[in-house]
Amino acid sequence: MSGHRVIITQRFFHQGAIDYLRQHGCEPHIAPLPTGQADGKLSHDHLCDLLAGAKGWVVGHARVTEALITALPDLEVISRRGVGYDRVDTAAAARHGRVVCIASGGNDASVADHAIAMMLALGRRFRESQRNMAGGDWSILQGHDLYGKTVGIVGLGRIGQSLVKRLSGFDARIFTPAGWCDAGYARAHNIECVEMDTLLAESDYISLHAPLTDETRFLIDEKALRRMKESACLINTARGGLVDDRALLAALKSGQIAGAGLDTFVSEGDPTYADVSKELIALDNVIASPHAAASSVEGLERTNMIAARCVVDVLEGRTPPAECVVADGRTNAPYRAQTT
């Protein structure tokens, strides 16, 4: 392999991963992105121009459609710096002989840490307290401990399991939906497999770590929010489409639930929800971040290296680790489902 062009449409791609690609005969190029804009906003034509002649692509949130794949005949491997791949047409990639990889195992700790941080910030009312202090009001707002609370985790993939480890230090009672439950893992970690109605009704915090599919879209809708306790908080560090943000906004404004920690929003994929996102972010009982849960320095370095290694493996004729491969058109191997 010599001089294979690899395009990186991501910020914060660290020098170690760039060096790794170069050491293995690749020519990495970091695409210039407009200030404040991720690759998910790039048009089909813009992506075609950036990726012309590329053998490898390290991608963030761009939509990888069949039309795009067809327009890039030289592209052999699409490597996501992340674990979700709902924006990649994996079936089309397999049909066209391409390989699609994810950075499995790279950001589990970072996202789980972020979810815990959101729970603590909401429970102890950090946002409200600092706003009040900035205005000269130093009166104490009573908050709530995470210690001893009931946490419903929807999705026990790598990130969900990392969250379980952290919650053990808070002596939390953990629920997971019975239909999603690995009984052996649950027994080993004192997790209770319950009906979704029970999880919604009894959890103090509900943390979402599920993939976005037709079945999980708007999993948390108006009906689900009505089942939650008024003192409960919802955490979403997975995918925006798991939650009906309009219903969530109404629930938060009416006091139907106590708060929400949101790292991702429906508006990321549907601009008609932009005003809803703005209203959510402005609420005192919302802790928000711009899809940044995985973006710690350490987490990005880990996922950068996994993404780079997957590119090199494919271009050198090898198969990346099984947990990283979601489509492999070289062998017509079926792609598999991946939870976050």
Coordinates of C-alpha atoms in Angstrom, one line a residue:
M1 CA 0.0 0.0 0.0
S2 CA 1.4 3.4 -0.9
G3 CA 0.0 6.8 -0.8
H4 CA -3.7 6.0 -0.3
R5 CA -5.7 9.1 0.2
V6 CA -7.6 9.2 3.4
I7 CA -10.1 12.1 4.1
I8 CA -11.0 13.0 7.7
T9 CA -14.2 15.1 8.0
Q10 CA -13.8 15.5 11.8
R11 CA -12.3 18.1 14.1
F12 CA -9.9 17.1 16.9
F13 CA -8.2 14.3 14.9
H14 CA -5.0 14.2 17.0
Q15 CA -1.4 13.9 15.7
G16 CA -0.9 10.3 17.0
A17 CA -3.6 9.0 14.7
I18 CA -2.4 11.1 11.8
D19 CA 1.1 9.7 12.3
Y20 CA -0.2 6.2 12.4
L21 CA -1.9 6.6 9.0
R22 CA 1.3 8.1 7.5
Q23 CA 3.4 5.3 9.0
H24 CA 1.2 2.8 7.1
G25 CA 1.5 4.5 3.7
C26 CA -1.6 6.7 3.8
E27 CA -1.9 10.3 2.9
P28 CA -4.3 11.8 5.5
H29 CA -6.1 15.0 4.8
I30 CA -8.3 16.8 7.4
A31 CA -11.1 18.5 5.5
P32 CA -11.6 22.2 6.3
L33 CA -15.0 22.6 7.9
P34 CA -16.8 25.9 8.4
T35 CA -16.6 27.3 11.9
G36 CA -19.1 25.7 14.1
Q37 CA -20.2 23.2 11.4
A38 CA -19.8 19.5 11.6
D39 CA -19.7 17.2 8.5
G40 CA -23.4 16.3 9.0
K41 CA -24.2 19.7 7.4
L42 CA -22.2 19.1 4.3
S43 CA -24.1 18.6 1.1
H44 CA -23.8 15.6 -1.2
D45 CA -21.9 17.7 -3.8
H46 CA -19.5 19.1 -1.2
L47 CA -18.8 15.6 0.1
C48 CA -18.2 14.3 -3.4
D49 CA -15.6 17.1 -4.0
L50 CA -13.8 16.4 -0.7
L51 CA -13.7 12.6 -1.1
A52 CA -12.8 12.4 -4.8
G53 CA -10.1 9.8 -5.2
A54 CA -10.1 8.9 -1.5
K55 CA -9.6 5.2 -0.5
G56 CA -10.6 5.8 3.1
W57 CA -12.9 8.1 5.0
V58 CA -13.0 8.9 8.7
V59 CA -16.5 10.3 9.1
G60 CA -18.5 11.9 11.9
H61 CA -22.2 12.5 11.3
A62 CA -22.4 12.9 7.6
R63 CA -25.2 11.1 5.8
V64 CA -23.6 8.3 3.8
T65 CA -26.3 7.5 1.2
E66 CA -26.2 5.0 -1.6
A67 CA -26.0 7.9 -4.1
L68 CA -22.9 9.1 -2.3
I69 CA -21.3 5.7 -2.2
T70 CA -22.0 5.2 -5.9
A71 CA -20.4 8.6 -6.7
L72 CA -17.2 7.6 -4.9
P73 CA -15.9 4.5 -6.8
D74 CA -12.4 4.6 -5.2
L75 CA -13.7 4.6 -1.6
E76 CA -13.0 1.3 0.1
V77 CA -13.6 1.9 3.8
I78 CA -15.9 4.2 5.7
S79 CA -14.7 4.4 9.3
R80 CA -16.9 6.2 11.9
R81 CA -15.3 8.0 14.8
G82 CA -18.1 6.9 17.0
V83 CA -20.3 3.9 17.5
G84 CA -23.7 4.9 16.0
Y85 CA -24.2 4.4 12.3
D86 CA -27.8 5.2 11.7
R87 CA -26.8 7.8 9.1
V88 CA -24.8 5.3 7.1
D89 CA -26.6 3.1 4.5
T90 CA -24.8 0.0 5.6
A91 CA -26.8 -2.3 3.2
A92 CA -25.9 -0.1 0.2
A93 CA -22.2 -0.1 1.3
A94 CA -22.2 -3.9 1.5
R95 CA -23.9 -4.2 -1.9
H96 CA -21.2 -1.9 -3.4
G97 CA -18.3 -3.8 -1.9
R98 CA -17.3 -1.3 0.8
V99 CA -16.4 -1.8 4.4
V100 CA -18.1 0.2 7.2
C101 CA -16.5 0.4 10.6
I102 CA -17.3 1.9 14.0
A103 CA -14.9 2.8 16.8
S104 CA -16.3 0.3 19.2
G105 CA -15.0 0.6 22.7
G106 CA -13.4 4.0 22.3
N107 CA -15.9 6.3 23.9
D108 CA -17.7 4.1 26.4
A109 CA -16.1 5.7 29.4
S110 CA -16.4 9.3 28.1
V111 CA -20.2 9.0 27.4
A112 CA -20.9 7.2 30.7
D113 CA -19.0 9.9 32.6
H114 CA -21.0 12.5 30.8
A115 CA -24.3 10.9 31.7
I116 CA -23.3 10.8 35.4
A117 CA -22.2 14.4 35.2
M118 CA -25.7 15.4 33.9
M119 CA -27.4 13.4 36.6
L120 CA -25.4 15.2 39.3
A121 CA -25.8 18.6 37.7
L122 CA -29.6 18.2 37.5
G123 CA -30.0 16.7 40.9
R124 CA -27.9 19.4 42.7
R125 CA -29.3 22.2 40.5
F126 CA -25.9 23.6 39.5
R127 CA -27.3 25.7 36.6
E128 CA -29.9 27.4 38.7
S129 CA -27.5 28.0 41.6
Q130 CA -24.9 29.6 39.5
R131 CA -27.4 31.8 37.6
N132 CA -28.8 33.0 41.0
M133 CA -25.3 33.7 42.4
A134 CA -24.3 35.7 39.3
G135 CA -27.3 37.9 40.0
G136 CA -26.3 38.4 43.6
D137 CA -28.7 35.8 45.2
W138 CA -26.6 33.4 47.3
S139 CA -29.5 31.6 48.9
I140 CA -29.3 27.8 49.0
L141 CA -31.4 25.7 46.6
Q142 CA -32.1 22.2 47.9
G143 CA -31.1 19.5 45.5
H144 CA -31.1 15.7 45.5
D145 CA -28.4 13.0 45.8
L146 CA -27.7 10.5 43.2
Y147 CA -26.8 8.1 46.0
G148 CA -29.4 5.4 46.6
K149 CA -31.6 6.5 43.6
T150 CA -33.3 4.2 41.1
V151 CA -31.8 4.6 37.6
G152 CA -33.5 3.1 34.5
I153 CA -31.0 2.3 31.8
V154 CA -32.4 1.8 28.3
G155 CA -29.7 0.0 26.3
L156 CA -27.0 -2.1 27.9
G157 CA -24.4 -2.1 25.3
R158 CA -20.8 -1.0 26.0
I159 CA -21.9 2.5 27.2
G160 CA -24.8 1.3 29.2
Q161 CA -22.5 -1.3 30.9
S162 CA -20.0 1.5 31.6
L163 CA -22.7 3.5 33.3
V164 CA -23.7 0.4 35.4
K165 CA -20.1 0.3 36.8
R166 CA -20.2 4.0 37.7
L167 CA -23.6 3.8 39.4
S168 CA -22.4 1.0 41.6
G169 CA -20.4 3.6 43.5
F170 CA -23.6 5.5 44.2
D171 CA -25.4 2.4 45.5
A172 CA -28.0 2.9 42.9
R173 CA -30.9 0.5 42.2
I174 CA -30.7 -0.2 38.4
F175 CA -33.6 -1.1 36.1
T176 CA -33.5 -2.2 32.5
P177 CA -36.4 -3.1 30.2
A178 CA -37.2 -6.8 30.3
G179 CA -37.3 -7.1 26.6
W180 CA -33.8 -5.7 26.3
C181 CA -32.3 -7.7 29.2
D182 CA -29.4 -10.1 29.2
A183 CA -30.4 -12.2 32.2
G184 CA -26.9 -13.4 32.9
Y185 CA -25.4 -9.9 32.9
A186 CA -28.3 -8.5 34.9
R187 CA -27.9 -11.2 37.6
A188 CA -24.2 -10.6 37.8
H189 CA -24.6 -6.8 38.3
N190 CA -27.8 -6.7 40.4
I191 CA -29.8 -5.2 37.6
E192 CA -33.6 -5.7 37.7
C193 CA -35.2 -6.5 34.4
V194 CA -38.7 -4.9 34.6
E195 CA -41.4 -3.9 32.2
M196 CA -40.9 -0.5 30.5
D197 CA -44.0 0.8 32.3
T198 CA -42.3 0.0 35.7
L199 CA -39.0 1.6 34.6
L200 CA -40.8 4.8 33.6
A201 CA -43.0 4.9 36.7
E202 CA -40.3 4.1 39.4
S203 CA -37.0 5.5 38.1
D204 CA -35.5 8.7 39.5
Y205 CA -33.3 9.0 36.4
I206 CA -33.8 7.4 33.0
S207 CA -30.7 7.2 30.8
L208 CA -31.0 6.4 27.2
H209 CA -28.2 4.3 25.5
A210 CA -30.2 2.7 22.6
P211 CA -29.6 2.8 18.9
L212 CA -32.0 4.8 16.8
T213 CA -34.2 2.5 14.7
D214 CA -37.7 2.5 13.4
E215 CA -38.7 0.7 16.6
T216 CA -36.9 3.1 19.0
R217 CA -37.8 6.4 17.3
F218 CA -39.7 8.5 19.8
L219 CA -39.4 5.8 22.4
I220 CA -39.9 8.6 24.9
D221 CA -43.0 10.3 23.8
E222 CA -45.9 12.1 25.5
K223 CA -47.4 8.9 26.8
A224 CA -44.0 7.7 28.2
L225 CA -43.4 11.1 29.8
R226 CA -46.7 11.1 31.5
R227 CA -45.8 7.8 33.2
M228 CA -42.6 9.3 34.8
K229 CA -42.5 10.7 38.3
E230 CA -42.6 14.5 38.7
S231 CA -39.3 14.3 40.5
A232 CA -37.6 12.3 37.7
C233 CA -35.0 13.4 35.2
L234 CA -34.4 12.1 31.6
I235 CA -30.8 11.8 30.3
N236 CA -30.2 11.4 26.5
T237 CA -26.6 10.9 25.4
A238 CA -27.5 8.5 22.6
R239 CA -29.6 9.8 19.6
G240 CA -32.0 12.7 19.4
G241 CA -34.7 10.7 17.7
L242 CA -35.2 8.5 20.8
V243 CA -37.1 11.4 22.4
D244 CA -40.0 13.4 21.1
D245 CA -38.5 16.8 21.9
R246 CA -41.8 18.7 21.5
A247 CA -43.4 16.4 24.1
L248 CA -40.4 16.7 26.3
L249 CA -40.5 20.6 26.2
A250 CA -44.1 20.5 27.2
A251 CA -43.4 18.1 30.1
L252 CA -40.5 20.2 31.4
K253 CA -42.4 23.5 31.2
S254 CA -45.4 22.1 33.0
G255 CA -43.4 20.4 35.7
Q256 CA -44.6 17.0 34.6
I257 CA -40.9 15.8 35.1
A258 CA -38.2 17.6 37.0
G259 CA -35.4 17.9 34.4
A260 CA -33.5 16.6 31.4
G261 CA -29.8 16.2 30.4
L262 CA -29.6 16.4 26.7
D263 CA -26.5 15.8 24.6
T264 CA -28.5 15.2 21.4
F265 CA -31.6 16.7 19.8
V266 CA -34.1 15.8 17.1
S267 CA -33.1 19.0 15.4
E268 CA -29.7 17.5 14.5
G269 CA -31.5 15.5 11.8
D270 CA -34.7 17.5 11.4
P271 CA -34.4 21.3 11.1
T272 CA -38.1 21.8 11.8
Y273 CA -37.3 21.1 15.5
A274 CA -34.7 23.9 15.7
D275 CA -37.0 26.2 17.7
V276 CA -37.9 23.4 20.0
S277 CA -34.1 22.8 20.7
K278 CA -33.6 26.5 21.4
E279 CA -36.5 26.5 24.0
L280 CA -35.2 23.3 25.6
I281 CA -31.7 24.7 26.0
A282 CA -33.0 27.9 27.6
L283 CA -34.8 26.1 30.4
D284 CA -33.3 26.2 33.9
N285 CA -34.1 22.5 34.4
V286 CA -32.2 21.4 31.3
I287 CA -28.4 20.6 31.2
A288 CA -27.4 20.7 27.5
S289 CA -24.3 19.9 25.4
P290 CA -23.8 19.9 21.7
H291 CA -23.5 16.1 21.0
A292 CA -20.2 16.3 22.9
A293 CA -20.5 13.4 25.4
A294 CA -17.8 11.4 23.5
S295 CA -15.6 14.4 23.0
S296 CA -13.2 14.3 25.9
V297 CA -9.5 14.6 24.9
E298 CA -8.9 11.1 26.0
G299 CA -12.1 9.7 24.4
L300 CA -11.3 11.3 21.0
E301 CA -7.8 10.0 21.1
R302 CA -9.0 6.5 21.6
T303 CA -11.7 6.7 18.9
N304 CA -9.3 8.4 16.5
M305 CA -6.9 5.6 16.8
I306 CA -9.5 2.9 16.4
A307 CA -10.9 4.6 13.3
A308 CA -7.4 4.9 11.8
R309 CA -6.5 1.3 12.6
C310 CA -9.8 0.2 10.8
V311 CA -8.8 2.2 7.7
V312 CA -5.3 0.7 7.6
D313 CA -6.6 -2.9 8.2
V314 CA -9.0 -2.6 5.2
L315 CA -6.5 -0.9 2.9
E316 CA -3.9 -3.6 3.8
G317 CA -6.3 -6.3 3.0
R318 CA -7.2 -7.4 6.6
T319 CA -10.4 -7.4 8.4
P320 CA -10.7 -5.0 11.4
P321 CA -11.8 -6.4 14.8
A322 CA -15.2 -8.0 14.6
E323 CA -16.8 -5.6 17.0
C324 CA -15.8 -2.7 14.7
V325 CA -17.2 -4.1 11.5
V326 CA -20.9 -3.3 10.7
A327 CA -20.7 -4.0 6.9
D328 CA -18.2 -5.8 4.8
G329 CA -19.0 -5.9 1.1
R330 CA -15.8 -7.7 0.3
T331 CA -17.3 -10.9 1.7
N332 CA -21.0 -10.0 1.5
A333 CA -21.1 -10.6 5.2
P334 CA -24.3 -9.4 6.8
Y335 CA -24.0 -6.4 9.0
R336 CA -25.0 -6.6 12.6
A337 CA -27.0 -4.5 15.0
Q338 CA -25.0 -2.4 17.5
T339 CA -26.2 -0.9 20.7
T340 CA -24.6 2.2 22.1

